Amino acid sequence: MASPSSPTDSPLPPVPPQAILLALPVPPQSEPQTTPQPPSTSSRRLPPPCWSHDETVALIDSYRDKWYSLRRGNLKATHWQEVADAVARRCPTATPPKTAVQCRHKMEKLRKRYRTELQSARSMPVLRFTSSWVHFKRMDSMEKGPSAKPENSDSPVEEDDHDIDEEEDDPNQELYIDAFFVNISQQRHSTK
């Protein structure tokens, strides 16, 4: 029996002593394919769609309208399709139009961001919180209800029958009051 290093057992050239040999399996032989098959799209994740500012505003407004009509109930698949259709009507130049699933996912992300902004507002010691997020006021208005109006909104909002002399309430007033009482409460506990 020949030794493993003998030149008669291996067709490979001799290996220097400092080199490391790796044994790799031989790929299985198969018949060559005549037509390449496209990758399966069912298991491949597509990147999230890009949403323009106008599309996002249209989504928030369309969602708000549907959500209020359902008395703030959960939207079903048919409702999300109606929201997607409304976004497509409000933004006819968007190609391709957003699907119901894309609208639902985007709205979930917007609501999550809104809750994060509120948490940061409540954790700040200052009395007047101003969010730098462009959709905060619109989302805040939507969450507070149909009586609240967004400040500096980009799209016209239907005006209710209000008296001209009626004083406008600051939509963040509850945040200011909450922050004020939290701040006072923290000062009382720290002095004890």
Short mmCIF file of N, CA and C in Angstrom, two decimals:
data_model
loop_
_atom_site.label_atom_id
_atom_site.label_comp_id
_atom_site.label_asym_id
_atom_site.label_seq_id
_atom_site.Cartn_x
_atom_site.Cartn_y
_atom_site.Cartn_z
N MET A 1 0.84 -1.18 0.00
CA MET A 1 0.00 0.00 0.00
C MET A 1 0.88 1.23 0.00
N ALA A 2 0.53 2.19 -0.81
CA ALA A 2 1.33 3.40 -0.95
C ALA A 2 0.97 4.41 0.11
N SER A 3 1.89 5.26 0.46
CA SER A 3 1.63 6.30 1.46
C SER A 3 0.82 7.43 0.83
N PRO A 4 0.07 8.22 1.65
CA PRO A 4 -0.76 9.29 1.11
C PRO A 4 0.06 10.37 0.41
N SER A 5 1.32 10.49 0.71
CA SER A 5 2.11 11.53 0.07
C SER A 5 2.85 11.05 -1.17
N SER A 6 2.62 9.82 -1.55
CA SER A 6 3.34 9.31 -2.72
C SER A 6 2.77 9.91 -3.98
N PRO A 7 3.60 10.25 -4.96
CA PRO A 7 3.15 10.89 -6.17
C PRO A 7 2.34 9.98 -7.06
N THR A 8 2.35 8.71 -6.88
CA THR A 8 1.62 7.80 -7.76
C THR A 8 0.15 7.71 -7.41
N ASP A 9 -0.28 8.09 -6.17
CA ASP A 9 -1.67 7.98 -5.76
C ASP A 9 -2.50 9.19 -6.15
N SER A 10 -1.93 10.33 -6.35
CA SER A 10 -2.69 11.56 -6.58
C SER A 10 -2.26 12.21 -7.89
N PRO A 11 -3.24 12.69 -8.70
CA PRO A 11 -2.88 13.39 -9.92
C PRO A 11 -2.46 14.84 -9.68
N LEU A 12 -2.60 15.33 -8.43
CA LEU A 12 -2.27 16.72 -8.10
C LEU A 12 -0.77 16.88 -7.94
N PRO A 13 -0.24 18.07 -8.23
CA PRO A 13 1.18 18.31 -8.03
C PRO A 13 1.51 18.31 -6.55
N PRO A 14 2.77 18.11 -6.19
CA PRO A 14 3.15 18.10 -4.78
C PRO A 14 2.85 19.46 -4.14
N VAL A 15 2.44 19.43 -2.87
CA VAL A 15 2.04 20.61 -2.12
C VAL A 15 3.16 21.00 -1.17
N PRO A 16 3.51 22.29 -1.12
CA PRO A 16 4.52 22.70 -0.16
C PRO A 16 4.06 22.43 1.26
N PRO A 17 4.95 22.21 2.21
CA PRO A 17 4.57 21.83 3.58
C PRO A 17 3.75 22.89 4.31
N GLN A 18 3.84 24.18 3.99
CA GLN A 18 3.09 25.21 4.71
C GLN A 18 1.67 25.39 4.15
N ALA A 19 1.31 24.80 3.03
CA ALA A 19 -0.02 24.96 2.42
C ALA A 19 -1.02 24.03 3.09
N ILE A 20 -2.28 24.43 3.07
CA ILE A 20 -3.37 23.64 3.63
C ILE A 20 -4.27 23.21 2.48
N LEU A 21 -4.57 21.94 2.44
CA LEU A 21 -5.44 21.41 1.39
C LEU A 21 -6.87 21.39 1.89
N LEU A 22 -7.80 21.78 1.05
CA LEU A 22 -9.22 21.70 1.36
C LEU A 22 -9.87 20.73 0.40
N ALA A 23 -10.72 19.87 0.92
CA ALA A 23 -11.44 18.94 0.06
C ALA A 23 -12.85 19.47 -0.12
N LEU A 24 -13.22 19.78 -1.33
CA LEU A 24 -14.56 20.28 -1.63
C LEU A 24 -15.33 19.22 -2.38
N PRO A 25 -16.63 19.09 -2.10
CA PRO A 25 -17.42 18.09 -2.81
C PRO A 25 -17.58 18.49 -4.28
N VAL A 26 -17.70 17.51 -5.09
CA VAL A 26 -17.90 17.73 -6.52
C VAL A 26 -19.36 18.06 -6.75
N PRO A 27 -19.69 19.14 -7.48
CA PRO A 27 -21.10 19.44 -7.72
C PRO A 27 -21.76 18.33 -8.52
N PRO A 28 -23.03 18.05 -8.23
CA PRO A 28 -23.73 16.98 -8.95
C PRO A 28 -23.89 17.35 -10.42
N GLN A 29 -23.76 16.36 -11.26
CA GLN A 29 -23.92 16.55 -12.69
C GLN A 29 -25.41 16.47 -13.03
N SER A 30 -25.89 17.43 -13.74
CA SER A 30 -27.29 17.43 -14.15
C SER A 30 -27.35 17.83 -15.61
N GLU A 31 -28.50 17.58 -16.19
CA GLU A 31 -28.68 17.94 -17.59
C GLU A 31 -28.72 19.46 -17.72
N PRO A 32 -28.10 20.02 -18.73
CA PRO A 32 -28.15 21.47 -18.89
C PRO A 32 -29.57 21.93 -19.20
N GLN A 33 -29.96 23.02 -18.58
CA GLN A 33 -31.29 23.56 -18.81
C GLN A 33 -31.29 24.38 -20.08
N THR A 34 -32.35 24.21 -20.86
CA THR A 34 -32.44 24.94 -22.12
C THR A 34 -32.98 26.34 -21.91
N THR A 35 -33.89 26.50 -20.93
CA THR A 35 -34.44 27.83 -20.65
C THR A 35 -34.20 28.17 -19.19
N PRO A 36 -33.66 29.34 -18.92
CA PRO A 36 -33.46 29.71 -17.51
C PRO A 36 -34.81 30.00 -16.85
N GLN A 37 -34.95 29.54 -15.62
CA GLN A 37 -36.20 29.76 -14.89
C GLN A 37 -36.05 31.00 -14.02
N PRO A 38 -37.07 31.87 -14.02
CA PRO A 38 -37.00 33.07 -13.18
C PRO A 38 -37.09 32.67 -11.72
N PRO A 39 -36.51 33.46 -10.83
CA PRO A 39 -36.61 33.14 -9.40
C PRO A 39 -38.05 33.24 -8.94
N SER A 40 -38.38 32.44 -7.98
CA SER A 40 -39.74 32.43 -7.44
C SER A 40 -39.99 33.74 -6.70
N THR A 41 -41.10 34.39 -7.01
CA THR A 41 -41.41 35.66 -6.35
C THR A 41 -42.18 35.44 -5.06
N SER A 42 -42.68 34.22 -4.81
CA SER A 42 -43.47 34.00 -3.62
C SER A 42 -42.62 34.06 -2.35
N SER A 43 -41.36 33.61 -2.42
CA SER A 43 -40.54 33.62 -1.22
C SER A 43 -39.60 34.83 -1.16
N ARG A 44 -39.50 35.59 -2.23
CA ARG A 44 -38.60 36.73 -2.25
C ARG A 44 -39.30 37.98 -1.70
N ARG A 45 -38.65 38.67 -0.83
CA ARG A 45 -39.22 39.90 -0.27
C ARG A 45 -38.83 41.07 -1.15
N LEU A 46 -39.79 41.87 -1.47
CA LEU A 46 -39.55 43.06 -2.27
C LEU A 46 -39.24 44.23 -1.34
N PRO A 47 -38.47 45.19 -1.80
CA PRO A 47 -38.20 46.35 -0.95
C PRO A 47 -39.50 47.14 -0.73
N PRO A 48 -39.61 47.83 0.38
CA PRO A 48 -40.83 48.60 0.62
C PRO A 48 -40.97 49.70 -0.42
N PRO A 49 -42.21 50.04 -0.75
CA PRO A 49 -42.42 51.07 -1.77
C PRO A 49 -42.05 52.45 -1.24
N CYS A 50 -41.70 53.32 -2.14
CA CYS A 50 -41.42 54.71 -1.78
C CYS A 50 -42.74 55.46 -1.74
N TRP A 51 -42.93 56.22 -0.70
CA TRP A 51 -44.14 57.03 -0.56
C TRP A 51 -43.74 58.49 -0.64
N SER A 52 -44.35 59.21 -1.56
CA SER A 52 -44.11 60.65 -1.63
C SER A 52 -44.88 61.33 -0.50
N HIS A 53 -44.56 62.59 -0.27
CA HIS A 53 -45.27 63.36 0.76
C HIS A 53 -46.77 63.43 0.43
N ASP A 54 -47.10 63.70 -0.84
CA ASP A 54 -48.51 63.80 -1.24
C ASP A 54 -49.25 62.48 -1.06
N GLU A 55 -48.59 61.38 -1.38
CA GLU A 55 -49.22 60.07 -1.20
C GLU A 55 -49.46 59.78 0.28
N THR A 56 -48.51 60.15 1.11
CA THR A 56 -48.66 59.92 2.55
C THR A 56 -49.80 60.77 3.11
N VAL A 57 -49.89 62.01 2.69
CA VAL A 57 -50.98 62.88 3.13
C VAL A 57 -52.32 62.31 2.65
N ALA A 58 -52.36 61.85 1.40
CA ALA A 58 -53.59 61.25 0.87
C ALA A 58 -53.96 59.99 1.65
N LEU A 59 -52.97 59.21 2.03
CA LEU A 59 -53.23 58.00 2.83
C LEU A 59 -53.81 58.36 4.19
N ILE A 60 -53.19 59.31 4.88
CA ILE A 60 -53.68 59.71 6.20
C ILE A 60 -55.11 60.21 6.09
N ASP A 61 -55.39 61.06 5.11
CA ASP A 61 -56.73 61.60 4.95
C ASP A 61 -57.74 60.52 4.57
N SER A 62 -57.37 59.63 3.68
CA SER A 62 -58.28 58.56 3.26
C SER A 62 -58.54 57.59 4.39
N TYR A 63 -57.49 57.26 5.13
CA TYR A 63 -57.64 56.37 6.28
C TYR A 63 -58.53 57.02 7.33
N ARG A 64 -58.27 58.30 7.61
CA ARG A 64 -59.07 59.02 8.61
C ARG A 64 -60.56 58.98 8.24
N ASP A 65 -60.87 59.25 6.97
CA ASP A 65 -62.26 59.24 6.54
C ASP A 65 -62.90 57.87 6.75
N LYS A 66 -62.19 56.82 6.36
CA LYS A 66 -62.73 55.46 6.50
C LYS A 66 -62.81 55.07 7.96
N TRP A 67 -61.81 55.42 8.74
CA TRP A 67 -61.76 55.07 10.16
C TRP A 67 -62.89 55.74 10.92
N TYR A 68 -63.15 57.01 10.61
CA TYR A 68 -64.26 57.72 11.27
C TYR A 68 -65.60 57.13 10.84
N SER A 69 -65.72 56.76 9.57
CA SER A 69 -67.01 56.19 9.10
C SER A 69 -67.28 54.85 9.78
N LEU A 70 -66.23 54.17 10.22
CA LEU A 70 -66.38 52.91 10.95
C LEU A 70 -66.39 53.13 12.46
N ARG A 71 -66.54 54.37 12.87
CA ARG A 71 -66.54 54.75 14.28
C ARG A 71 -65.28 54.27 14.98
N ARG A 72 -64.15 54.48 14.30
CA ARG A 72 -62.83 54.13 14.81
C ARG A 72 -62.64 52.64 15.03
N GLY A 73 -63.35 51.86 14.25
CA GLY A 73 -63.22 50.41 14.33
C GLY A 73 -62.08 49.93 13.44
N ASN A 74 -61.75 48.65 13.56
CA ASN A 74 -60.69 48.07 12.74
C ASN A 74 -61.13 47.97 11.29
N LEU A 75 -60.21 48.24 10.39
CA LEU A 75 -60.49 48.14 8.96
C LEU A 75 -60.26 46.72 8.49
N LYS A 76 -61.19 46.22 7.70
CA LYS A 76 -61.07 44.89 7.10
C LYS A 76 -60.41 45.05 5.73
N ALA A 77 -60.13 43.93 5.08
CA ALA A 77 -59.44 43.94 3.79
C ALA A 77 -60.19 44.79 2.76
N THR A 78 -61.51 44.70 2.75
CA THR A 78 -62.28 45.50 1.77
C THR A 78 -62.15 46.99 2.06
N HIS A 79 -62.07 47.34 3.33
CA HIS A 79 -61.91 48.75 3.71
C HIS A 79 -60.54 49.26 3.28
N TRP A 80 -59.51 48.43 3.46
CA TRP A 80 -58.17 48.84 3.05
C TRP A 80 -58.09 49.02 1.54
N GLN A 81 -58.85 48.18 0.81
CA GLN A 81 -58.87 48.35 -0.65
C GLN A 81 -59.53 49.68 -1.02
N GLU A 82 -60.57 50.06 -0.29
CA GLU A 82 -61.21 51.36 -0.53
C GLU A 82 -60.25 52.50 -0.21
N VAL A 83 -59.46 52.35 0.84
CA VAL A 83 -58.45 53.37 1.18
C VAL A 83 -57.42 53.46 0.05
N ALA A 84 -56.95 52.31 -0.43
CA ALA A 84 -55.97 52.30 -1.52
C ALA A 84 -56.54 52.94 -2.78
N ASP A 85 -57.81 52.67 -3.08
CA ASP A 85 -58.45 53.29 -4.24
C ASP A 85 -58.55 54.81 -4.06
N ALA A 86 -58.86 55.24 -2.84
CA ALA A 86 -58.96 56.68 -2.58
C ALA A 86 -57.59 57.36 -2.71
N VAL A 87 -56.53 56.69 -2.27
CA VAL A 87 -55.17 57.23 -2.42
C VAL A 87 -54.84 57.35 -3.91
N ALA A 88 -55.22 56.33 -4.68
CA ALA A 88 -54.96 56.36 -6.13
C ALA A 88 -55.73 57.49 -6.81
N ARG A 89 -56.95 57.76 -6.35
CA ARG A 89 -57.73 58.87 -6.92
C ARG A 89 -57.11 60.22 -6.57
N ARG A 90 -56.63 60.34 -5.34
CA ARG A 90 -56.06 61.62 -4.89
C ARG A 90 -54.66 61.86 -5.48
N CYS A 91 -53.97 60.78 -5.84
CA CYS A 91 -52.62 60.89 -6.42
C CYS A 91 -52.57 60.10 -7.72
N PRO A 92 -53.20 60.61 -8.79
CA PRO A 92 -53.29 59.84 -10.03
C PRO A 92 -51.95 59.66 -10.74
N THR A 93 -50.95 60.47 -10.42
CA THR A 93 -49.65 60.35 -11.10
C THR A 93 -48.74 59.31 -10.46
N ALA A 94 -49.13 58.76 -9.32
CA ALA A 94 -48.30 57.77 -8.64
C ALA A 94 -48.33 56.46 -9.41
N THR A 95 -47.15 55.98 -9.79
CA THR A 95 -47.09 54.71 -10.50
C THR A 95 -46.06 53.83 -9.84
N PRO A 96 -46.36 52.60 -9.58
CA PRO A 96 -47.68 51.99 -9.67
C PRO A 96 -48.52 52.43 -8.48
N PRO A 97 -49.83 52.34 -8.59
CA PRO A 97 -50.66 52.73 -7.45
C PRO A 97 -50.42 51.80 -6.26
N LYS A 98 -50.57 52.33 -5.09
CA LYS A 98 -50.33 51.56 -3.88
C LYS A 98 -51.43 50.51 -3.67
N THR A 99 -51.03 49.36 -3.14
CA THR A 99 -51.99 48.29 -2.87
C THR A 99 -52.59 48.46 -1.49
N ALA A 100 -53.61 47.67 -1.21
CA ALA A 100 -54.25 47.72 0.10
C ALA A 100 -53.26 47.31 1.20
N VAL A 101 -52.44 46.31 0.93
CA VAL A 101 -51.46 45.85 1.92
C VAL A 101 -50.41 46.92 2.17
N GLN A 102 -49.96 47.58 1.11
CA GLN A 102 -48.97 48.64 1.27
C GLN A 102 -49.55 49.79 2.10
N CYS A 103 -50.81 50.12 1.85
CA CYS A 103 -51.46 51.19 2.63
C CYS A 103 -51.57 50.80 4.10
N ARG A 104 -51.94 49.56 4.36
CA ARG A 104 -52.07 49.11 5.74
C ARG A 104 -50.72 49.15 6.45
N HIS A 105 -49.68 48.65 5.80
CA HIS A 105 -48.35 48.66 6.42
C HIS A 105 -47.85 50.08 6.66
N LYS A 106 -48.06 50.96 5.70
CA LYS A 106 -47.61 52.35 5.85
C LYS A 106 -48.36 53.02 7.01
N MET A 107 -49.66 52.76 7.10
CA MET A 107 -50.45 53.38 8.17
C MET A 107 -50.02 52.84 9.53
N GLU A 108 -49.68 51.56 9.60
CA GLU A 108 -49.19 50.99 10.86
C GLU A 108 -47.89 51.67 11.27
N LYS A 109 -47.02 51.93 10.30
CA LYS A 109 -45.75 52.61 10.60
C LYS A 109 -45.98 54.06 11.02
N LEU A 110 -46.93 54.73 10.37
CA LEU A 110 -47.23 56.12 10.74
C LEU A 110 -47.78 56.20 12.16
N ARG A 111 -48.67 55.26 12.50
CA ARG A 111 -49.25 55.29 13.85
C ARG A 111 -48.19 54.95 14.90
N LYS A 112 -47.28 54.05 14.57
CA LYS A 112 -46.19 53.73 15.49
C LYS A 112 -45.30 54.94 15.70
N ARG A 113 -44.98 55.65 14.62
CA ARG A 113 -44.15 56.85 14.73
C ARG A 113 -44.88 57.92 15.56
N TYR A 114 -46.18 58.03 15.38
CA TYR A 114 -46.96 59.00 16.14
C TYR A 114 -46.89 58.67 17.64
N ARG A 115 -47.06 57.40 17.98
CA ARG A 115 -46.98 57.01 19.40
C ARG A 115 -45.59 57.28 19.97
N THR A 116 -44.55 57.06 19.16
CA THR A 116 -43.18 57.34 19.60
C THR A 116 -43.00 58.83 19.85
N GLU A 117 -43.54 59.66 18.97
CA GLU A 117 -43.45 61.12 19.15
C GLU A 117 -44.17 61.55 20.42
N LEU A 118 -45.35 60.95 20.69
CA LEU A 118 -46.07 61.30 21.91
C LEU A 118 -45.28 60.90 23.15
N GLN A 119 -44.67 59.72 23.11
CA GLN A 119 -43.86 59.29 24.24
C GLN A 119 -42.71 60.24 24.51
N SER A 120 -42.05 60.68 23.44
CA SER A 120 -40.95 61.61 23.63
C SER A 120 -41.46 62.95 24.14
N ALA A 121 -42.66 63.34 23.74
CA ALA A 121 -43.24 64.60 24.23
C ALA A 121 -43.53 64.50 25.72
N ARG A 122 -44.02 63.35 26.14
CA ARG A 122 -44.37 63.19 27.55
C ARG A 122 -43.14 63.03 28.43
N SER A 123 -42.04 62.61 27.83
CA SER A 123 -40.82 62.43 28.63
C SER A 123 -39.98 63.68 28.71
N MET A 124 -40.33 64.70 27.95
CA MET A 124 -39.54 65.94 27.95
C MET A 124 -40.00 66.85 29.08
N PRO A 125 -39.07 67.51 29.77
CA PRO A 125 -39.45 68.39 30.87
C PRO A 125 -40.00 69.74 30.40
N VAL A 126 -39.85 70.06 29.13
CA VAL A 126 -40.34 71.36 28.66
C VAL A 126 -41.85 71.35 28.55
N LEU A 127 -42.42 72.52 28.69
CA LEU A 127 -43.87 72.61 28.65
C LEU A 127 -44.42 72.61 27.23
N ARG A 128 -43.69 73.15 26.30
CA ARG A 128 -44.20 73.22 24.92
C ARG A 128 -43.40 72.29 24.03
N PHE A 129 -44.04 71.20 23.63
CA PHE A 129 -43.40 70.21 22.76
C PHE A 129 -43.71 70.55 21.31
N THR A 130 -42.70 70.57 20.50
CA THR A 130 -42.87 70.78 19.07
C THR A 130 -42.18 69.64 18.35
N SER A 131 -42.96 68.87 17.61
CA SER A 131 -42.40 67.76 16.88
C SER A 131 -41.84 68.24 15.55
N SER A 132 -40.70 67.71 15.17
CA SER A 132 -40.13 68.05 13.86
C SER A 132 -40.67 67.14 12.76
N TRP A 133 -41.44 66.12 13.14
CA TRP A 133 -41.99 65.19 12.17
C TRP A 133 -43.09 65.89 11.37
N VAL A 134 -42.99 65.83 10.06
CA VAL A 134 -43.87 66.59 9.19
C VAL A 134 -45.34 66.13 9.29
N HIS A 135 -45.58 64.89 9.65
CA HIS A 135 -46.96 64.38 9.70
C HIS A 135 -47.55 64.38 11.11
N PHE A 136 -46.84 64.94 12.08
CA PHE A 136 -47.32 64.86 13.46
C PHE A 136 -48.66 65.55 13.65
N LYS A 137 -48.79 66.77 13.17
CA LYS A 137 -50.04 67.51 13.41
C LYS A 137 -51.24 66.84 12.74
N ARG A 138 -51.04 66.30 11.56
CA ARG A 138 -52.12 65.62 10.86
C ARG A 138 -52.52 64.34 11.60
N MET A 139 -51.52 63.58 12.06
CA MET A 139 -51.81 62.36 12.80
C MET A 139 -52.44 62.68 14.16
N ASP A 140 -51.96 63.73 14.80
CA ASP A 140 -52.51 64.14 16.09
C ASP A 140 -53.97 64.54 15.93
N SER A 141 -54.26 65.27 14.87
CA SER A 141 -55.63 65.68 14.59
C SER A 141 -56.52 64.46 14.35
N MET A 142 -55.99 63.50 13.62
CA MET A 142 -56.77 62.29 13.32
C MET A 142 -57.05 61.51 14.60
N GLU A 143 -56.04 61.36 15.45
CA GLU A 143 -56.20 60.58 16.67
C GLU A 143 -57.14 61.26 17.66
N LYS A 144 -57.14 62.58 17.69
CA LYS A 144 -57.97 63.29 18.65
C LYS A 144 -59.43 63.34 18.25
N GLY A 145 -59.73 63.19 16.98
CA GLY A 145 -61.12 63.13 16.57
C GLY A 145 -61.49 64.16 15.54
N PRO A 146 -62.71 64.03 15.01
CA PRO A 146 -63.14 64.90 13.92
C PRO A 146 -63.29 66.36 14.32
N SER A 147 -63.39 66.67 15.61
CA SER A 147 -63.54 68.07 16.01
C SER A 147 -62.22 68.82 15.98
N ALA A 148 -61.11 68.09 16.05
CA ALA A 148 -59.79 68.74 16.02
C ALA A 148 -59.40 69.01 14.58
N LYS A 149 -58.75 70.16 14.35
CA LYS A 149 -58.31 70.51 13.01
C LYS A 149 -56.79 70.53 12.97
N PRO A 150 -56.18 70.01 11.89
CA PRO A 150 -54.72 70.07 11.81
C PRO A 150 -54.26 71.49 11.55
N GLU A 151 -53.16 71.88 12.20
CA GLU A 151 -52.59 73.20 11.96
C GLU A 151 -51.67 73.12 10.76
N ASN A 152 -51.66 74.17 9.96
CA ASN A 152 -50.76 74.27 8.80
C ASN A 152 -50.84 73.04 7.91
N SER A 153 -52.03 72.55 7.68
CA SER A 153 -52.15 71.35 6.85
C SER A 153 -51.92 71.71 5.39
N ASP A 154 -51.49 70.71 4.63
CA ASP A 154 -51.20 70.93 3.22
C ASP A 154 -52.43 70.86 2.33
N SER A 155 -53.48 70.25 2.83
CA SER A 155 -54.68 70.13 2.01
C SER A 155 -55.83 70.83 2.72
N PRO A 156 -56.79 71.33 1.96
CA PRO A 156 -57.90 72.04 2.60
C PRO A 156 -58.73 71.08 3.44
N VAL A 157 -59.19 71.59 4.57
CA VAL A 157 -60.02 70.81 5.47
C VAL A 157 -61.39 71.45 5.47
N GLU A 158 -62.41 70.59 5.48
CA GLU A 158 -63.77 71.12 5.50
C GLU A 158 -63.98 71.88 6.80
N GLU A 159 -64.49 73.07 6.68
CA GLU A 159 -64.72 73.91 7.84
C GLU A 159 -66.06 73.54 8.48
N ASP A 160 -66.07 73.44 9.79
CA ASP A 160 -67.32 73.26 10.51
C ASP A 160 -67.93 74.63 10.74
N ASP A 161 -69.18 74.65 11.17
CA ASP A 161 -69.85 75.92 11.45
C ASP A 161 -69.39 76.41 12.82
N HIS A 162 -68.31 77.19 12.84
CA HIS A 162 -67.78 77.77 14.06
C HIS A 162 -68.02 79.27 14.03
N ASP A 163 -68.22 79.83 15.22
CA ASP A 163 -68.32 81.28 15.31
C ASP A 163 -66.94 81.86 15.08
N ILE A 164 -66.89 83.04 14.51
CA ILE A 164 -65.63 83.70 14.25
C ILE A 164 -64.95 84.07 15.56
N ASP A 165 -65.71 84.42 16.58
CA ASP A 165 -65.16 84.84 17.85
C ASP A 165 -64.65 83.67 18.69
N GLU A 166 -64.93 82.44 18.25
CA GLU A 166 -64.54 81.28 19.04
C GLU A 166 -63.01 81.18 19.09
N GLU A 167 -62.50 80.98 20.30
CA GLU A 167 -61.05 80.88 20.46
C GLU A 167 -60.58 79.49 20.05
N GLU A 168 -59.50 79.45 19.27
CA GLU A 168 -58.97 78.16 18.82
C GLU A 168 -58.13 77.56 19.94
N ASP A 169 -58.38 76.30 20.23
CA ASP A 169 -57.60 75.58 21.22
C ASP A 169 -56.35 75.02 20.57
N ASP A 170 -55.29 75.01 21.32
CA ASP A 170 -54.05 74.42 20.85
C ASP A 170 -54.22 72.90 20.89
N PRO A 171 -54.01 72.18 19.75
CA PRO A 171 -54.22 70.73 19.76
C PRO A 171 -53.25 70.00 20.67
N ASN A 172 -52.15 70.63 21.05
CA ASN A 172 -51.18 70.00 21.95
C ASN A 172 -51.38 70.43 23.40
N GLN A 173 -52.48 71.12 23.68
CA GLN A 173 -52.69 71.66 25.02
C GLN A 173 -52.68 70.55 26.08
N GLU A 174 -53.26 69.39 25.74
CA GLU A 174 -53.25 68.29 26.70
C GLU A 174 -51.82 67.87 27.01
N LEU A 175 -50.95 67.88 26.01
CA LEU A 175 -49.55 67.52 26.23
C LEU A 175 -48.88 68.52 27.15
N TYR A 176 -49.18 69.80 26.95
CA TYR A 176 -48.57 70.84 27.79
C TYR A 176 -49.02 70.67 29.23
N ILE A 177 -50.30 70.44 29.41
CA ILE A 177 -50.85 70.29 30.76
C ILE A 177 -50.26 69.05 31.42
N ASP A 178 -50.23 67.92 30.67
CA ASP A 178 -49.65 66.70 31.22
C ASP A 178 -48.20 66.93 31.61
N ALA A 179 -47.43 67.57 30.74
CA ALA A 179 -46.01 67.81 31.02
C ALA A 179 -45.86 68.74 32.23
N PHE A 180 -46.74 69.73 32.35
CA PHE A 180 -46.69 70.66 33.47
C PHE A 180 -46.91 69.93 34.79
N PHE A 181 -47.95 69.07 34.85
CA PHE A 181 -48.24 68.36 36.09
C PHE A 181 -47.19 67.30 36.39
N VAL A 182 -46.65 66.67 35.38
CA VAL A 182 -45.57 65.70 35.60
C VAL A 182 -44.36 66.42 36.16
N ASN A 183 -44.05 67.58 35.61
CA ASN A 183 -42.90 68.36 36.07
C ASN A 183 -43.09 68.80 37.51
N ILE A 184 -44.27 69.28 37.85
CA ILE A 184 -44.55 69.71 39.22
C ILE A 184 -44.48 68.52 40.17
N SER A 185 -45.04 67.39 39.74
CA SER A 185 -45.02 66.19 40.57
C SER A 185 -43.59 65.72 40.82
N GLN A 186 -42.75 65.78 39.80
CA GLN A 186 -41.36 65.37 39.96
C GLN A 186 -40.62 66.32 40.91
N GLN A 187 -40.93 67.62 40.83
CA GLN A 187 -40.27 68.58 41.72
C GLN A 187 -40.67 68.34 43.17
N ARG A 188 -41.94 68.02 43.40
CA ARG A 188 -42.40 67.76 44.78
C ARG A 188 -41.73 66.52 45.35
N HIS A 189 -41.61 65.48 44.53
CA HIS A 189 -41.01 64.24 45.02
C HIS A 189 -39.51 64.39 45.24
N SER A 190 -38.86 65.23 44.45
CA SER A 190 -37.40 65.39 44.61
C SER A 190 -37.06 66.24 45.82
N THR A 191 -37.97 67.11 46.30
CA THR A 191 -37.69 67.96 47.46
C THR A 191 -38.00 67.25 48.76
N LYS A 192 -38.71 66.14 48.72
CA LYS A 192 -39.05 65.43 49.96
C LYS A 192 -37.92 64.58 50.44
#
